[in-house]
Coordinates of C-alpha atoms (C1' of nucleotides) in Angstrom, one line a residue:
Chain A
X48 CA -6.7 0.4 -39.6
X49 CA -8.7 2.6 -39.2
X50 CA -10.9 1.8 -36.5
X51 CA -14.1 3.5 -34.8
X52 CA -14.3 1.9 -31.3
X53 CA -12.0 0.1 -28.9
X54 CA -13.1 -3.2 -30.4
X55 CA -10.3 -5.1 -32.1
X56 CA -7.2 -3.0 -30.5
X57 CA -4.5 -4.8 -28.5
X58 CA -5.3 -4.4 -24.6
X59 CA -2.3 -2.0 -24.0
X60 CA -3.8 0.4 -26.6
X61 CA -7.3 -0.5 -25.3
X62 CA -6.0 0.4 -22.3
X63 CA -4.2 4.1 -23.0
X64 CA -7.6 4.8 -25.5
X65 CA -9.7 4.2 -22.1
X66 CA -7.3 6.1 -19.6
X67 CA -6.1 9.0 -21.9
X68 CA -7.8 9.4 -24.9
X69 CA -5.7 8.1 -27.1
X70 CA -6.8 8.8 -31.1
X71 CA -6.5 6.2 -33.7
X72 CA -3.3 8.1 -34.7
X73 CA -1.5 7.4 -31.7
X74 CA -2.8 4.0 -31.3
X75 CA -1.6 2.9 -34.1
X76 CA 1.9 4.1 -33.4
X77 CA 1.4 2.3 -30.1
X78 CA 0.6 -0.6 -31.5
X79 CA 3.2 -0.7 -34.3
X80 CA 5.7 -0.1 -32.0
X81 CA 4.8 -2.9 -29.1
X82 CA 5.5 -6.1 -30.5
X83 CA 8.9 -8.1 -30.2
X84 CA 10.1 -11.7 -28.6
X85 CA 7.5 -13.3 -27.2
X86 CA 8.2 -15.6 -23.9
X87 CA 6.0 -18.0 -22.5
X88 CA 5.9 -18.8 -18.8
X89 CA 4.2 -21.8 -16.8
X90 CA 2.4 -20.8 -13.4
X91 CA 4.7 -20.0 -10.8
X92 CA 7.6 -19.2 -12.6
X93 CA 9.2 -16.0 -11.9
X94 CA 9.0 -13.2 -15.1
X95 CA 11.7 -11.3 -13.6
X96 CA 13.5 -11.7 -10.6
X97 CA 14.0 -9.9 -7.2
X98 CA 17.1 -7.5 -7.9
X99 CA 17.9 -8.3 -11.5
X100 CA 18.4 -5.4 -14.3
X101 CA 16.0 -6.2 -17.0
X102 CA 17.4 -5.9 -20.7
X103 CA 13.8 -5.2 -22.2
X104 CA 10.8 -3.9 -21.5
X105 CA 7.9 -6.5 -20.6
X106 CA 4.6 -6.4 -21.4
X107 CA 2.2 -9.1 -20.4
X108 CA -0.3 -10.0 -23.5
X109 CA -2.2 -12.9 -22.4
X110 CA -2.6 -14.6 -18.8
X111 CA -2.0 -13.1 -15.5
X112 CA 1.0 -12.3 -13.6
X113 CA 2.2 -10.6 -10.5
X114 CA 4.6 -8.3 -8.2
X115 CA 5.5 -9.9 -4.9
X116 CA 7.8 -9.7 -2.0
X117 CA 9.3 -12.2 -0.3
X118 CA 10.2 -11.7 3.5
X119 CA 13.0 -14.0 5.2
X120 CA 10.5 -16.4 6.6
X121 CA 9.0 -17.2 3.5
X122 CA 5.7 -14.8 4.0
X123 CA 4.4 -13.7 0.5
X124 CA 2.8 -10.3 -0.3
X125 CA 1.4 -9.9 -4.0
X126 CA 1.5 -6.0 -4.4
X127 CA -0.3 -6.2 -8.0
X128 CA -1.7 -8.4 -10.7
X129 CA -0.9 -7.3 -14.1
X130 CA -3.1 -8.2 -16.9
X131 CA -2.8 -8.5 -20.4
X132 CA -1.6 -5.2 -21.8
X133 CA 0.4 -4.3 -18.4
X134 CA 4.2 -2.8 -18.4
X135 CA 6.5 -4.7 -15.7
X136 CA 8.9 -2.7 -15.6
X137 CA 8.8 0.4 -17.3
X138 CA 10.3 2.3 -14.3
X139 CA 13.6 0.1 -14.8
X140 CA 14.7 3.1 -16.9
X141 CA 15.8 4.9 -13.9
X142 CA 15.7 2.7 -10.8
X143 CA 18.4 0.0 -12.2
X144 CA 17.4 -2.4 -9.9
X145 CA 14.3 -4.2 -9.6
X146 CA 12.9 -4.1 -5.8
X147 CA 10.8 -7.0 -6.1
X148 CA 10.2 -10.2 -8.2
X149 CA 7.6 -10.5 -10.9
X150 CA 5.8 -14.2 -11.5
X151 CA 3.3 -15.7 -13.5
X152 CA -0.1 -16.6 -12.0
X153 CA -0.9 -18.5 -15.0
X154 CA 0.3 -19.7 -18.0
X155 CA 1.4 -16.4 -19.1
X156 CA 2.5 -14.8 -22.6
X157 CA 5.1 -12.2 -22.4
X158 CA 6.5 -9.8 -25.1
X159 CA 9.8 -8.6 -24.4
X160 CA 10.0 -5.0 -26.4
X161 CA 13.3 -3.6 -27.1
X162 CA 13.8 -0.4 -25.0
X163 CA 14.6 2.1 -27.9
X164 CA 11.1 0.8 -28.9
X165 CA 9.6 2.5 -25.9
X166 CA 12.0 5.3 -26.0
X167 CA 10.5 5.9 -29.6
X168 CA 7.0 6.3 -28.0
X169 CA 8.1 8.0 -25.6
X170 CA 9.0 10.4 -27.5
X171 CA 5.6 11.4 -28.3
X172 CA 4.2 13.6 -26.0
X173 CA 0.5 12.5 -26.1
X174 CA 1.6 8.7 -25.9
X175 CA 4.5 9.6 -23.1
X176 CA 1.6 11.0 -21.1
X177 CA -0.4 8.4 -21.7
X178 CA 2.1 6.3 -20.5
X179 CA 2.7 8.0 -17.7
X180 CA -0.5 8.5 -16.6
X181 CA -0.7 4.5 -16.6
X182 CA 1.6 4.4 -14.2
X183 CA 0.2 7.4 -12.4
X184 CA -2.9 4.9 -11.7
X185 CA -1.0 1.8 -10.7
X186 CA 0.0 4.2 -8.1
X187 CA -3.6 4.8 -7.0
X188 CA -4.1 1.1 -6.9
X189 CA -1.2 0.7 -4.8
X190 CA -2.9 3.2 -2.0
X191 CA -6.6 1.4 -2.7
X192 CA -4.2 -2.1 -1.9
X193 CA -2.9 -0.7 1.3
X194 CA -6.7 0.2 2.3
X195 CA -7.9 -3.2 1.5
X196 CA -4.9 -4.9 3.6
X197 CA -5.2 -2.4 6.3
X198 CA -8.9 -1.4 6.9
X199 CA -11.2 -4.3 5.5
X200 CA -12.2 -7.3 6.8
X201 CA -11.4 -10.6 4.7
X202 CA -14.6 -10.2 2.4
X203 CA -14.8 -7.1 2.0
X204 CA -11.2 -6.9 0.5
X205 CA -11.7 -10.2 -1.4
X206 CA -14.8 -8.4 -2.6
X207 CA -12.8 -5.2 -3.7
X208 CA -10.5 -7.2 -5.5
X209 CA -12.7 -8.8 -7.5
X210 CA -14.7 -5.3 -8.2
X211 CA -11.3 -4.0 -9.7
X212 CA -10.1 -6.5 -11.6
X213 CA -13.5 -7.1 -13.1
X214 CA -13.3 -3.3 -14.5
X215 CA -9.7 -3.1 -15.3
X216 CA -10.4 -6.8 -17.5
X217 CA -14.0 -5.1 -19.2
X218 CA -11.0 -1.9 -19.8
X219 CA -8.7 -4.2 -21.9
X220 CA -11.4 -6.4 -23.3
X221 CA -11.2 -9.7 -21.6
X222 CA -14.7 -9.5 -19.2
X223 CA -17.2 -11.9 -20.7
X224 CA -19.8 -9.6 -19.2
X225 CA -19.7 -10.2 -15.3
X226 CA -17.6 -13.4 -16.1
X227 CA -13.6 -13.5 -16.2
X228 CA -11.2 -16.0 -16.3
X229 CA -9.6 -16.3 -13.0
X230 CA -7.5 -19.2 -12.6
X231 CA -5.1 -18.6 -9.9
X232 CA -5.1 -20.6 -6.0
X233 CA -7.2 -19.2 -3.1
X234 CA -2.9 -19.4 -1.1
X235 CA -2.1 -16.7 -4.2
X236 CA -5.4 -14.5 -2.9
X237 CA -4.6 -15.0 0.6
X238 CA -1.1 -13.7 -0.7
X239 CA -2.6 -10.8 -1.8
X240 CA -5.1 -9.6 0.7
X241 CA -2.7 -10.7 3.4
X242 CA -4.9 -13.7 4.9
X243 CA -4.1 -17.3 5.2
X244 CA -5.6 -19.7 2.3
X245 CA -8.0 -21.5 4.9
X246 CA -9.7 -18.1 5.6
X247 CA -10.0 -17.1 2.6
X248 CA -11.8 -20.5 1.7
X249 CA -14.3 -19.4 4.4
X250 CA -14.9 -16.1 2.9
X251 CA -15.5 -17.0 -0.8
X252 CA -17.7 -19.7 0.8
X253 CA -19.6 -16.7 2.4
X254 CA -19.3 -14.6 -0.7
X255 CA -21.1 -17.6 -2.8
X256 CA -23.4 -17.9 -0.1
X257 CA -24.9 -14.4 -0.2
X258 CA -25.1 -14.6 -4.1
X259 CA -22.5 -12.7 -4.9
X260 CA -20.2 -14.6 -6.6
X261 CA -19.2 -17.7 -7.9
X262 CA -15.7 -18.9 -8.4
X263 CA -15.1 -22.4 -9.9
X264 CA -12.9 -23.9 -12.3
X265 CA -11.3 -21.0 -13.1
X266 CA -13.9 -19.0 -13.8
X267 CA -15.2 -15.7 -11.6
X268 CA -18.8 -14.8 -12.4
X269 CA -20.0 -11.7 -10.3
X270 CA -23.8 -12.8 -9.7
X271 CA -24.9 -9.6 -8.0
X272 CA -22.5 -6.8 -9.1
X273 CA -24.1 -4.0 -7.4
X274 CA -24.3 -6.5 -4.3
X275 CA -20.7 -6.9 -4.2
X276 CA -19.8 -3.1 -5.2
X277 CA -21.8 -2.4 -1.9
X278 CA -20.2 -5.1 0.3
X279 CA -16.5 -4.3 -0.8
X280 CA -17.3 -0.1 -0.8
X281 CA -15.7 -0.2 -4.0
X282 CA -15.3 3.2 -5.8
X283 CA -13.9 2.8 -9.1
X284 CA -12.6 6.5 -9.5
X285 CA -9.4 5.8 -8.1
X286 CA -9.1 4.2 -11.4
X287 CA -8.8 7.3 -13.2
X288 CA -11.0 6.0 -16.0
X289 CA -13.5 9.6 -16.5
X290 CA -14.6 9.7 -19.7
X291 CA -13.3 6.0 -20.6
X292 CA -15.8 4.8 -18.9
X293 CA -18.5 6.3 -21.6
X294 CA -16.4 5.1 -24.1
X295 CA -15.8 1.6 -22.7
X296 CA -19.9 1.7 -22.8
X297 CA -20.2 2.9 -25.7
X298 CA -18.3 0.2 -27.9
X299 CA -19.4 -3.0 -25.5
X300 CA -21.8 -5.1 -27.1
X301 CA -23.7 -5.2 -23.7
X302 CA -23.7 -1.2 -23.1
X303 CA -26.3 -1.3 -20.1
X304 CA -24.4 -3.7 -17.8
X305 CA -20.9 -1.9 -17.8
X306 CA -23.0 1.5 -17.8
X307 CA -23.3 1.0 -13.9
X308 CA -19.9 2.5 -13.6
X309 CA -21.3 5.8 -14.7
X310 CA -23.4 6.1 -11.9
Chain B
X131 CA 26.4 29.4 -3.2
X132 CA 28.6 26.3 -3.8
X133 CA 28.8 23.5 -1.4
X134 CA 30.5 20.2 -1.2
X135 CA 28.3 18.3 0.7
X136 CA 24.9 18.0 1.6
X137 CA 24.9 19.9 4.2
X138 CA 23.0 23.2 4.1
X139 CA 20.8 22.5 1.4
X140 CA 17.1 22.4 2.0
X141 CA 15.5 18.9 2.6
X142 CA 14.1 18.9 -1.2
X143 CA 17.6 19.6 -2.8
X144 CA 19.2 17.3 0.0
X145 CA 17.1 14.3 -1.2
X146 CA 17.4 14.7 -4.5
X147 CA 21.2 15.1 -4.4
X148 CA 21.0 11.3 -2.4
X149 CA 18.6 9.9 -4.6
X150 CA 19.5 10.8 -8.2
X151 CA 23.2 12.6 -7.3
X152 CA 22.4 16.2 -8.4
X153 CA 25.1 18.1 -8.9
X154 CA 25.7 21.3 -7.4
X155 CA 24.7 23.1 -10.6
X156 CA 21.5 21.5 -10.8
X157 CA 21.0 21.7 -7.3
X158 CA 21.1 25.5 -7.1
X159 CA 18.0 25.7 -9.8
X160 CA 16.1 23.4 -7.3
X161 CA 16.4 25.5 -4.6
X162 CA 16.0 28.6 -6.7
X163 CA 12.7 27.3 -8.3
X164 CA 10.9 26.0 -4.9
X165 CA 10.2 29.1 -3.1
X166 CA 6.6 30.0 -3.4
X167 CA 3.8 31.5 -0.7
X168 CA 4.6 29.7 2.9
X169 CA 1.0 28.2 4.3
X170 CA 0.6 26.7 7.8
X171 CA -1.9 24.0 8.4
X172 CA -2.0 22.7 12.3
X173 CA -2.3 19.1 13.3
X174 CA -5.6 17.6 12.0
X175 CA -6.3 20.2 9.2
X176 CA -6.7 18.8 5.3
X177 CA -3.7 20.6 2.9
X178 CA -5.4 18.6 0.1
X179 CA -8.9 17.1 -0.1
X180 CA -10.4 14.3 -1.5
X181 CA -11.6 14.9 -5.1
X182 CA -9.8 18.5 -5.4
X183 CA -7.9 19.9 -8.1
X184 CA -5.0 21.6 -6.3
X185 CA -3.9 24.9 -8.7
X186 CA -0.1 24.5 -6.8
X187 CA 2.2 22.2 -6.5
X188 CA 2.6 21.9 -2.7
X189 CA 5.6 20.9 -0.7
X190 CA 6.3 20.4 2.6
X191 CA 9.1 22.4 4.1
X192 CA 8.5 21.5 8.2
X193 CA 6.4 19.8 10.0
X194 CA 4.9 15.7 8.9
X195 CA 1.8 15.5 6.3
X196 CA 0.3 12.6 5.5
X197 CA -1.9 10.8 2.4
X198 CA -4.9 9.3 3.6
X199 CA -7.9 7.5 2.8
X200 CA -11.7 7.4 4.8
X201 CA -13.8 4.7 4.3
X202 CA -17.7 5.3 4.5
X203 CA -18.0 4.2 8.1
X204 CA -15.2 6.3 9.5
X205 CA -12.1 3.8 9.1
X206 CA -9.3 5.8 7.7
X207 CA -6.2 4.5 6.3
X208 CA -3.1 6.5 6.0
X209 CA -1.2 5.4 3.1
X210 CA 1.7 8.4 2.9
X211 CA 4.2 9.9 5.1
X212 CA 5.2 13.6 3.6
X213 CA 8.2 14.9 5.1
X214 CA 10.1 18.2 4.7
X215 CA 11.3 18.1 0.6
X216 CA 8.6 16.1 -0.4
X217 CA 6.0 17.0 -2.8
X218 CA 2.1 16.0 -2.3
X219 CA 0.2 16.3 -5.7
X220 CA 2.9 16.3 -8.7
X221 CA 0.6 14.2 -10.3
X222 CA -2.3 16.7 -10.6
X223 CA 0.0 17.4 -13.5
X224 CA -1.5 14.7 -14.9
X225 CA -4.4 13.1 -13.2
X226 CA -7.1 16.9 -12.7
X227 CA -8.1 15.3 -9.4
X228 CA -7.0 13.7 -6.1
X229 CA -8.4 10.2 -5.5
X230 CA -7.3 10.9 -1.7
X231 CA -6.6 13.2 0.7
X232 CA -3.8 15.2 2.2
X233 CA -4.0 16.4 6.1
X234 CA -1.1 17.7 8.5
X235 CA 0.1 15.4 11.8
X236 CA 1.8 18.0 13.3
X237 CA 1.4 22.1 12.5
X238 CA 3.2 22.2 9.3
X239 CA 4.6 24.2 6.9
X240 CA 3.6 24.0 3.2
X241 CA 5.0 25.9 0.2
X242 CA 2.5 25.9 -2.6
X243 CA 4.7 26.4 -5.8
X244 CA 3.4 27.9 -8.9
X245 CA 3.5 25.1 -11.7
X246 CA 5.4 27.4 -14.0
X247 CA 8.0 27.1 -11.7
X248 CA 7.4 23.0 -11.7
X249 CA 7.3 22.9 -15.3
X250 CA 10.5 25.0 -15.7
X251 CA 12.5 22.2 -13.5
X252 CA 10.9 19.5 -15.6
X253 CA 12.1 21.0 -18.6
X254 CA 15.9 20.6 -17.6
X255 CA 16.6 16.6 -18.2
X256 CA 18.6 15.7 -15.1
X257 CA 16.1 17.0 -12.8
X258 CA 13.0 15.8 -14.4
X259 CA 14.9 12.4 -14.2
X260 CA 15.6 13.2 -10.4
X261 CA 11.8 14.0 -9.6
X262 CA 10.6 11.4 -11.7
X263 CA 12.9 8.9 -9.7
X264 CA 11.9 10.1 -6.7
X265 CA 7.7 9.2 -7.5
X266 CA 9.1 6.0 -8.5
X267 CA 10.9 5.3 -5.2
X268 CA 7.4 6.6 -3.7
X269 CA 5.8 3.7 -5.5
X270 CA 8.4 1.3 -4.1
X271 CA 7.3 2.6 -0.7
X272 CA 3.9 1.8 -1.2
X273 CA 4.3 -1.5 -2.1
X274 CA 6.8 -2.0 1.0
X275 CA 3.8 -0.8 2.6
X276 CA 1.9 -3.3 2.0
X277 CA 4.0 -6.0 3.0
X278 CA 3.5 -4.4 6.2
X279 CA -0.2 -4.0 6.7
X280 CA -0.6 -7.7 4.8
X281 CA 2.5 -9.6 6.0
X282 CA 4.1 -8.2 9.0
X283 CA 2.5 -8.5 13.0
X284 CA 2.2 -5.3 14.8
X285 CA 5.6 -5.0 16.0
X286 CA 6.9 -5.7 13.1
X287 CA 4.9 -3.6 11.2
X288 CA 5.9 -0.4 13.2
X289 CA 9.9 -1.2 14.0
X290 CA 9.7 -1.2 9.9
X291 CA 8.0 2.1 9.7
X292 CA 10.6 3.5 12.3
X293 CA 13.1 2.1 10.5
X294 CA 11.7 4.0 7.5
X295 CA 11.2 7.1 8.5
X296 CA 14.5 7.1 10.7
X297 CA 16.1 6.7 7.2
X298 CA 14.3 8.9 5.4
X299 CA 14.7 12.0 8.0
X300 CA 18.5 11.5 8.0
X301 CA 18.5 11.8 4.2
X302 CA 16.6 15.1 4.6
X303 CA 19.0 16.1 7.3
X304 CA 16.4 16.0 9.9
X305 CA 17.5 13.5 12.1
X306 CA 20.1 13.9 15.0
X307 CA 21.7 10.8 15.3
X308 CA 19.1 8.3 16.5
X309 CA 16.5 10.0 17.5
X310 CA 13.7 12.1 15.2
X311 CA 10.6 14.0 16.2
X312 CA 7.8 12.3 15.8
X313 CA 4.8 14.2 17.8
X314 CA 2.0 11.7 16.0
X315 CA -1.1 10.1 18.0
X316 CA -1.1 6.5 18.8
X317 CA -4.6 6.8 16.7
X318 CA -2.6 8.2 14.2
X319 CA 0.4 5.2 14.0
X320 CA -2.5 2.6 14.2
X321 CA -4.3 4.1 10.7
X322 CA -1.3 3.7 9.0
X323 CA 0.1 0.1 10.1
X324 CA -4.0 -1.3 10.1
X325 CA -3.9 -1.4 13.8
X326 CA -6.0 -0.2 16.7
X327 CA -4.7 2.3 19.1
X328 CA -4.9 0.1 22.1
X329 CA -3.0 -2.0 20.4
X330 CA -0.8 0.2 18.8
X331 CA -0.1 1.1 22.5
X332 CA 0.3 -2.8 23.9
X333 CA 3.2 -2.8 20.9
X334 CA 5.1 0.4 21.7
X335 CA 5.0 -1.0 25.2
X336 CA 6.9 -4.3 23.9
X337 CA 9.6 -2.2 22.0
X338 CA 10.3 -0.4 25.2
X339 CA 10.5 -3.0 27.1
X340 CA 13.1 -5.0 24.6
X341 CA 15.1 -1.9 24.7
X342 CA 14.8 -0.9 21.1
X343 CA 13.0 2.4 21.0
X344 CA 11.7 5.2 23.4
X345 CA 8.7 7.4 22.5
X346 CA 8.1 10.0 24.4
X347 CA 7.1 13.8 24.2
X348 CA 6.7 13.2 20.2
X349 CA 10.5 12.2 20.1
X350 CA 11.5 8.9 18.9
X351 CA 14.3 7.8 20.0
X352 CA 16.0 4.3 18.2
X353 CA 18.0 2.8 20.9
X354 CA 18.8 -0.5 19.4
X355 CA 19.1 0.5 15.3
X356 CA 20.5 -3.4 14.6
X357 CA 17.7 -5.2 16.6
X358 CA 14.9 -2.8 15.6
X359 CA 15.9 -3.3 11.7
X360 CA 16.4 -7.1 12.3
X361 CA 12.8 -7.6 14.2
X362 CA 11.2 -5.4 11.5
X363 CA 13.1 -7.3 8.6
X364 CA 14.2 -3.9 7.4
X365 CA 15.9 -3.7 4.0
X366 CA 16.6 -0.4 2.6
X367 CA 17.2 -1.2 -0.8
X368 CA 13.7 -0.2 -2.1
X369 CA 14.6 3.2 -1.4
X370 CA 17.4 3.0 -4.1
X371 CA 19.6 5.5 -2.2
X372 CA 22.3 3.4 -3.9
X373 CA 25.5 5.8 -3.6
X374 CA 23.2 8.3 -1.5
X375 CA 23.8 6.4 1.2
X376 CA 27.9 7.0 1.2
X377 CA 26.9 10.4 0.2
X378 CA 25.2 10.7 3.8
X379 CA 27.6 8.9 5.2
X380 CA 30.7 11.2 4.5
X381 CA 28.9 14.5 5.1
X382 CA 27.7 13.3 8.0
X383 CA 28.7 14.3 11.6
X384 CA 28.6 10.7 12.4
X385 CA 29.9 8.3 9.5
X386 CA 29.9 5.6 11.6
X387 CA 26.3 5.1 12.4
X388 CA 25.0 6.1 9.2
X389 CA 27.7 4.2 7.7
X390 CA 25.6 0.6 9.3
X391 CA 22.7 0.9 6.4
X392 CA 25.7 0.3 3.8
X393 CA 26.4 -3.2 5.2
Chain C
dC123 C1' -3.0 -47.1 -9.3
dG124 C1' -0.7 -43.8 -6.8
dC125 C1' 0.5 -39.1 -6.3
dA126 C1' 0.8 -34.0 -6.3
dG127 C1' -1.7 -29.6 -5.8
dG128 C1' -5.8 -27.9 -4.6
dG129 C1' -10.3 -27.4 -1.7
dT130 C1' -13.2 -28.1 2.5
dT131 C1' -13.6 -28.9 7.2
dG132 C1' -13.3 -29.1 11.8
dA133 C1' -11.0 -28.2 16.7
dC134 C1' -8.4 -25.2 18.9
dA135 C1' -5.1 -20.9 19.5
dT136 C1' -3.7 -16.6 19.3
dC137 C1' -4.0 -11.7 17.9
dG138 C1' -5.6 -8.4 17.4
dG139 C1' -10.9 -5.3 18.2
dT140 C1' -13.9 -3.4 21.8
dC141 C1' -15.6 -2.0 26.1
dA142 C1' -14.7 0.4 30.0
dA143 C1' -12.3 3.2 33.3
dG144 C1' -8.3 5.6 35.1
dG145 C1' -4.6 8.9 34.7
dC146 C1' -1.9 12.3 33.1
dC147 C1' -1.3 16.7 31.5
dA148 C1' -2.1 20.8 28.9
dG149 C1' -5.6 24.3 27.9
dT150 C1' -9.0 27.4 29.6
dG151 C1' -12.5 30.0 32.3
dG152 C1' -13.6 31.3 36.9
Chain D
dC64 C1' -4.7 30.2 41.8
dC65 C1' -7.4 26.4 41.1
dA66 C1' -11.4 23.3 39.0
dC67 C1' -12.3 22.0 34.8
dT68 C1' -12.1 20.1 30.6
dG69 C1' -10.9 17.8 26.6
dG70 C1' -7.0 14.9 24.2
dC71 C1' -4.3 11.3 24.5
dC72 C1' -2.2 7.2 27.0
dT73 C1' -2.7 3.1 30.0
dT74 C1' -4.9 -0.9 31.6
dG75 C1' -7.6 -5.1 32.2
dA76 C1' -11.3 -8.3 31.3
dC77 C1' -13.6 -9.7 27.5
dC78 C1' -14.7 -10.9 22.5
dG79 C1' -14.3 -11.9 17.8
dA80 C1' -12.1 -12.8 13.6
dT81 C1' -8.4 -15.2 11.5
dG82 C1' -4.2 -18.5 11.7
dT83 C1' -2.7 -22.9 12.7
dC84 C1' -3.0 -27.7 12.0
dA85 C1' -4.5 -31.3 10.6
dA86 C1' -7.6 -35.2 8.4
dC87 C1' -9.9 -35.8 3.9
dC88 C1' -11.7 -35.6 -0.4
dC89 C1' -11.4 -34.7 -5.4
dT90 C1' -9.6 -34.2 -9.6
dG91 C1' -5.9 -34.5 -13.0
dC92 C1' -1.5 -36.4 -14.6
dG93 C1' 2.0 -39.8 -14.6

DNA sequence: CGCAGGGTTGACATCGGTCAAGGCCAGTGG
DNA sequence: CCACTGGCCTTGACCGATGTCAACCCTGCG
């Protein structure tokens, strides 16, 4: 099971290879430790509830989930998207109780990894560092998200979200060039950028009219990547992909397109 | 140097004791490792710049600093407040370059801790866990902040910020009952909750007229803590103080007031 | 066929932004 | 000591982005 490129590895492994330059030896170890019982959640179902103390570490393997918080009066704010390869609750090793909930945004497959498997991974310094780096990047994404909601207008914020998802999907091998599956609701989008569903709708119209994207039937196509990034002010440095971008470009079937991010 | 209560310990130690229940033995070790060269920054000066690779680990020891990001056109978003006892850049052990900057919001004293001192601390499992927990709480604060900016109105958001600062200041022993030093500008407040300075001004008037706070000469007095928390929808669970709140209440000179948060 | 969920649209309301003026106060230099 | 200046706070008039409400459409599905 030796491979030269990123291709063929499961999402989590791809992510760690891009992010932390994991070698094939460590990669194989990660791949070996991560399986567990698979559970399915349909759109809208909680994967982990607020206040809960999960017994396993959960990893998304297909579909799309989100972290979110609910206010008393029903307002909702999504604080992160979890795509295949993302761990839901590594922090429960230390924090005990969830201070937010996680739900499926589409039909989603989750693996319940036994804690001792994760502990075995953490015992290897290179892997522990890689996992730790990935949580630090999650933190950087949160900061960027605050900027998005606090200081960007509606179209900018949505555009930025799309740029980020595009790149993250590419990392785990789930983007087909410039199109990605994103079968979520405009209300969901609103809850992630702090807008009303109807305003999301109008903003999307805008982006479409400008020829930047198309979004239909749960497929997001980025028609003009450079334009979208310009509008959004998207600077991918906060994802700390560093030379992971180069690896990505090299292993891709369309190096020219991914190469754009190298600029 | 044995002490029964939290009192007398420096802010960082108090924080870790409240957060992770450090015992006196570990506390002393932390206190011993943390000194370093002290630097001063005046209001508005960067402590660490965007893109930089700090050589030391920086810790705020007095004053107030913030993490922030700048957009191309000059818009600014503050993503975190750093109060005494907070580390600025623990993540640079792993991430190499800063993806945001840190500046002083008031005259601020910062200690540059040599990396090997921090490494020595991390070598002790209980202390490493405590430090790790503190970065996880930082992450929880970021999530809460997204809710603040995305889903709360102007007054709610400001009120929530004040509640959070109040509690955090109490933890490190810098709140005098319900009043705290907060000599920052209304423009700064705006950049933290995503508002314009003039709207911050109007919102503050509101809070004052409702008898919830007073804010003058850099002193924030919380006149009606319960009312402010109700307006803000403040739920301190995300700070994961757990029984740290009980320790706080016990060691306080005014246990009745702090005890409120135990509800 | 009817229903439910989601997208779309229009009219209108509100919140928060913009611009501009004036006030207050501390620091500074004459 | 005073005048001036620069920050910051405050206020008012007005504007624009986003929210609210309501209707209608379309599609998938029971």
